[in-house]
Short mmCIF file of C-alpha atoms in Angstrom, two decimals:
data_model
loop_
_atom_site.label_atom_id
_atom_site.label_comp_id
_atom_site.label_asym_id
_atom_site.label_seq_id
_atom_site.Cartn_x
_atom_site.Cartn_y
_atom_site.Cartn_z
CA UNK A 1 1.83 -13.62 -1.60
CA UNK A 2 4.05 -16.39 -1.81
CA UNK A 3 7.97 -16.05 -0.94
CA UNK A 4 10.39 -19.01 -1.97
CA UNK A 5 12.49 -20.75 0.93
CA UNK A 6 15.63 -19.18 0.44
CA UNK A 7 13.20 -15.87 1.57
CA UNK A 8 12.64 -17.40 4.72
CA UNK A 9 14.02 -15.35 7.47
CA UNK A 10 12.62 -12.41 5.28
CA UNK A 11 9.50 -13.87 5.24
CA UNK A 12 9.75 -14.16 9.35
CA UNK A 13 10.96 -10.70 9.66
CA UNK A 14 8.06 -9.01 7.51
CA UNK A 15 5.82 -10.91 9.49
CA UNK A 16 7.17 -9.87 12.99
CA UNK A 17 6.96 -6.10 11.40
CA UNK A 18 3.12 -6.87 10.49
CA UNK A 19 2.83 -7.91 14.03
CA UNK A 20 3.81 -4.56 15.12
CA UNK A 21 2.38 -2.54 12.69
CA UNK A 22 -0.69 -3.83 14.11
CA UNK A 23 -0.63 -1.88 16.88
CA UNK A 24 0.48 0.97 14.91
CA UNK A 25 -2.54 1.26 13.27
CA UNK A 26 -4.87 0.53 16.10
CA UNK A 27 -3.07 3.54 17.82
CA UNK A 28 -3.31 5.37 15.79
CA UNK A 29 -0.11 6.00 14.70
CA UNK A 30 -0.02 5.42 11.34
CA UNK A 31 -1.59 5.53 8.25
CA UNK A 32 -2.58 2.51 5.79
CA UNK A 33 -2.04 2.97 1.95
CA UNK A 34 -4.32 -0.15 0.11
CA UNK A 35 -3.80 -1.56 -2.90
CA UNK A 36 -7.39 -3.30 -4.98
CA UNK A 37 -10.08 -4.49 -2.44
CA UNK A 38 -13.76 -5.39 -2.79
CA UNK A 39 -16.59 -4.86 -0.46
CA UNK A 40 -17.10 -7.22 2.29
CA UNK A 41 -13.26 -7.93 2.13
CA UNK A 42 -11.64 -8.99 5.20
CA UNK A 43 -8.34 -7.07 6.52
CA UNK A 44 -5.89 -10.56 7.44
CA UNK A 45 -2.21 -9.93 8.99
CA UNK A 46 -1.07 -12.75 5.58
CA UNK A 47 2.40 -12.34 6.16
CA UNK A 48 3.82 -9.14 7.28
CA UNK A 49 0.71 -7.12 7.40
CA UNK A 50 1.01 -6.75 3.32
CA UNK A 51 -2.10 -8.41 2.89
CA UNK A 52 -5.47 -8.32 2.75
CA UNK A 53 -7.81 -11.62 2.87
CA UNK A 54 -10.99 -12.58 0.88
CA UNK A 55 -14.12 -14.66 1.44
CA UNK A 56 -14.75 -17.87 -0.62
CA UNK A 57 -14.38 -17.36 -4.16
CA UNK A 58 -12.65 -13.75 -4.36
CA UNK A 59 -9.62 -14.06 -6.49
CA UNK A 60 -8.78 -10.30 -6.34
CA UNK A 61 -5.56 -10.36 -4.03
CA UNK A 62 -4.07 -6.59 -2.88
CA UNK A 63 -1.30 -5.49 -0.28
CA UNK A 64 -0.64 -2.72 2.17
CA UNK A 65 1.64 0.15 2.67
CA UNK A 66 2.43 2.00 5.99
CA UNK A 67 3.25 6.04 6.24
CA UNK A 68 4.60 6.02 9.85
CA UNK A 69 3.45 7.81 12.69
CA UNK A 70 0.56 9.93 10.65
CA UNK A 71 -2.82 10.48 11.59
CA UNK A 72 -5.57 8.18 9.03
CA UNK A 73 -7.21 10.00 6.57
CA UNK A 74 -9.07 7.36 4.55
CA UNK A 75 -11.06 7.93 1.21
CA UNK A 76 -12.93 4.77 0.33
CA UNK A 77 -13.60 4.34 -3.35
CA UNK A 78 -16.79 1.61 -4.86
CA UNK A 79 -13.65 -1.29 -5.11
CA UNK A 80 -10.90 -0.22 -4.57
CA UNK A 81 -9.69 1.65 -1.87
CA UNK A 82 -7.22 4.40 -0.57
CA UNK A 83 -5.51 5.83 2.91
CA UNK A 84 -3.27 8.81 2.75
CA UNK A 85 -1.66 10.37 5.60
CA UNK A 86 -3.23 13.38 6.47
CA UNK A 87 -0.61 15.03 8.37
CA UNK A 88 1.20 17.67 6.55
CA UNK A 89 4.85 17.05 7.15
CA UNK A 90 3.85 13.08 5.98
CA UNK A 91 1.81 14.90 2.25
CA UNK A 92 5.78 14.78 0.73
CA UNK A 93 6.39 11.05 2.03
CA UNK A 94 3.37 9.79 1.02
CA UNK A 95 3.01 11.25 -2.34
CA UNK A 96 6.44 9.65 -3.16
CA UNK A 97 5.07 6.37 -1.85
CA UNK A 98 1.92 7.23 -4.65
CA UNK A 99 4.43 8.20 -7.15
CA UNK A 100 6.56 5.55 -6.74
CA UNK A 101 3.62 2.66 -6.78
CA UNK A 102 2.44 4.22 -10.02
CA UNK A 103 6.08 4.15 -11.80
CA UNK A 104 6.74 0.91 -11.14
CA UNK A 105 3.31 -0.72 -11.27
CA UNK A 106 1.01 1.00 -14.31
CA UNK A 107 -2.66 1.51 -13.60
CA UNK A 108 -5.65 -1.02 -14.47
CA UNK A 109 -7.95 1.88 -14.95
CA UNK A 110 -10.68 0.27 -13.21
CA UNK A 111 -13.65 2.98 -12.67
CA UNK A 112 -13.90 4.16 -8.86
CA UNK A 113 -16.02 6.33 -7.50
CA UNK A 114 -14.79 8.45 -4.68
CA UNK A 115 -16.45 9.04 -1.07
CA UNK A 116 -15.67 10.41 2.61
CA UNK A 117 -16.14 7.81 5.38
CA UNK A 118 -18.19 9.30 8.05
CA UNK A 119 -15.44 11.86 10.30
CA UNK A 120 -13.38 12.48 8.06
CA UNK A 121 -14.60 16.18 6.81
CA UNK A 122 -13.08 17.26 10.27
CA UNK A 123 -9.65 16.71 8.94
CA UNK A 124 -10.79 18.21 5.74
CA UNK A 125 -11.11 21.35 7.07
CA UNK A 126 -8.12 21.93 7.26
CA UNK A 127 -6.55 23.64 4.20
CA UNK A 128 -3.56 22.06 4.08
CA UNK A 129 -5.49 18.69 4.39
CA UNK A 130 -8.38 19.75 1.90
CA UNK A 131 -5.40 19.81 -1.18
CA UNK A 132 -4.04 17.13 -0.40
CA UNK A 133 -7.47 15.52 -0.27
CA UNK A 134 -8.79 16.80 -4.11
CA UNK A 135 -5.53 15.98 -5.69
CA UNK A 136 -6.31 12.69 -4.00
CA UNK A 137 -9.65 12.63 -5.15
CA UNK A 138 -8.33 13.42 -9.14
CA UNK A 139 -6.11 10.57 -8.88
CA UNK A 140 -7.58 8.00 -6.84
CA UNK A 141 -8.29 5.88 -10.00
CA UNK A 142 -4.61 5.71 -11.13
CA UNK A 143 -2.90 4.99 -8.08
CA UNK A 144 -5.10 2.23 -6.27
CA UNK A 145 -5.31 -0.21 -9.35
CA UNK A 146 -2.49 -2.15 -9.42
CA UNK A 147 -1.41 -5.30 -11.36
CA UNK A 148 0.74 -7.62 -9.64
CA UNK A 149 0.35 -6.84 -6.31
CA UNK A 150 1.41 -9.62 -4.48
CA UNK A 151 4.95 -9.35 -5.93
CA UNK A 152 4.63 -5.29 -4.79
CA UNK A 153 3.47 -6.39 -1.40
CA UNK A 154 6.41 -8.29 -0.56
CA UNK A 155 8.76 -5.30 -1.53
CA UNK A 156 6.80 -2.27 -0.59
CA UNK A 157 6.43 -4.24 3.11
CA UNK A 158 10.09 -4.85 3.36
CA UNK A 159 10.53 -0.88 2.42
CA UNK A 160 8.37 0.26 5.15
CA UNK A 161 9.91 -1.92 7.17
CA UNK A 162 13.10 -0.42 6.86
CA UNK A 163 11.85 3.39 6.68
CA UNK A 164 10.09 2.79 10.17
CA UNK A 165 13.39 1.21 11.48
CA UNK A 166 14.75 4.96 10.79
CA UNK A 167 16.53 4.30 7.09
CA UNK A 168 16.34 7.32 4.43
CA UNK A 169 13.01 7.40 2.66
CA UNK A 170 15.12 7.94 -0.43
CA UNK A 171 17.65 5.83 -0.30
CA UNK A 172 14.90 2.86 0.63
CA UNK A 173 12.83 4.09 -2.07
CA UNK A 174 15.54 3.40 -4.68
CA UNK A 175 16.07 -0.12 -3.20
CA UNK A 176 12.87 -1.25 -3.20
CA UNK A 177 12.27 0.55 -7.22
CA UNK A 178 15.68 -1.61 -8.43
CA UNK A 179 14.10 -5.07 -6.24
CA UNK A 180 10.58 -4.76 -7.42
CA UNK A 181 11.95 -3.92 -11.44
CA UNK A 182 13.44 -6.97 -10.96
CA UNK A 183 10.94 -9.14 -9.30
CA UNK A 184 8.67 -8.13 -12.23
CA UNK A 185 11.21 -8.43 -14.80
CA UNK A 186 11.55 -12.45 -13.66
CA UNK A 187 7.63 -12.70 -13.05
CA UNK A 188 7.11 -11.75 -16.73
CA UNK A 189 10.13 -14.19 -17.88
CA UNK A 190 8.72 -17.10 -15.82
CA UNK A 191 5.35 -16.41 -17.17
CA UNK A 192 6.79 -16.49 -20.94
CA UNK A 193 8.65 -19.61 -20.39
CA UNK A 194 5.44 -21.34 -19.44
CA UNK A 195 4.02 -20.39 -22.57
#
């Protein structure tokens, strides 16, 4: 996604987070929420760690979320694709990440067909993992399609950003709703007065 200049230092800062959240992730400590991808898609640090990068001739641009410090529990789908934390004091967290992604951004309805990557029916076990993994399942389709993503990226990154720094999950939540309503709200005006 693009920012303008007068986003620069944002721009920095979400990239320095990206940097981080890196490591995060190859610790293992925490989990990755993914907006629309295709097979034999590339995972790219873009800027900030909101993105994720495509071979020649893939237009089909997406963006990534982070639930801190929670174990991985991915459920691929046939395009697009989904991580929820699986760790049950995250399950509240991350369905208001879902929740909120859905609100803001209404589903494509693109069919998706749900699978387990190889491991993962340890964690499943589990019976307070195994709900939260149907419900996921039953509503995979609506909250991994979404429409201007690389104006959600930007704001969702900056979010998680602050909600890792230690800020109220709420209180960032309602920021980032009123930021992205607006970002959308100018996208759609911009687009209009090209017309």
């Amino acid at each position: 996604f693009a920012l303008g200049e007068e986003d620069a230092a944002l721009q920095q800062e979400i990239f320095q987070f990206g940097m981080r959240l890196g490591e995060a992730v190859a610790n293992g400590d925490a989990a990755m929420w993914l907006g629309p991808m295709v097979e034999g898609s590339v995972f790219g640090m873009g800027m900030g760690g909101v993105s994720v990068g495509f071979g020649p001739g893939r237009k089909q641009d997406t963006g990534v979320a982070l639930l801190p410090r929670a174990p991985q529990l991915v459920l691929p789908v046939s395009a697009p694709a989904l991580c929820l934390s699986s760790a049950s004091e995250q399950r509240k967290d991350a369905w208001k990440w879902i929740n909120f992604m859905l609100e803001k951004t209404p589903p494509l309805g693109l069919p998706v067909r749900v699978s387990l990557l190889t491991g993962a029916e340890e964690v499943l076990a589990q019976p307070e993992h195994a709900a939260v993994a149907q419900a996921l399942g039953e509503h995979v389709q609506e909250a991994v399609c979404l429409p201007a993503f690389n104006v959600a990226a930007q704001r969702v990154g900056t979010a998680i950003w602050k909600t890792w720094e230690g800020e109220p999950l709420d209180e960032v939540l309602a920021e980032a709703a009123e930021r992205l309503e607006s970002d959308l709200e100018a996208r759609a005006k911009r687009r209009t007065q090209g017309e």
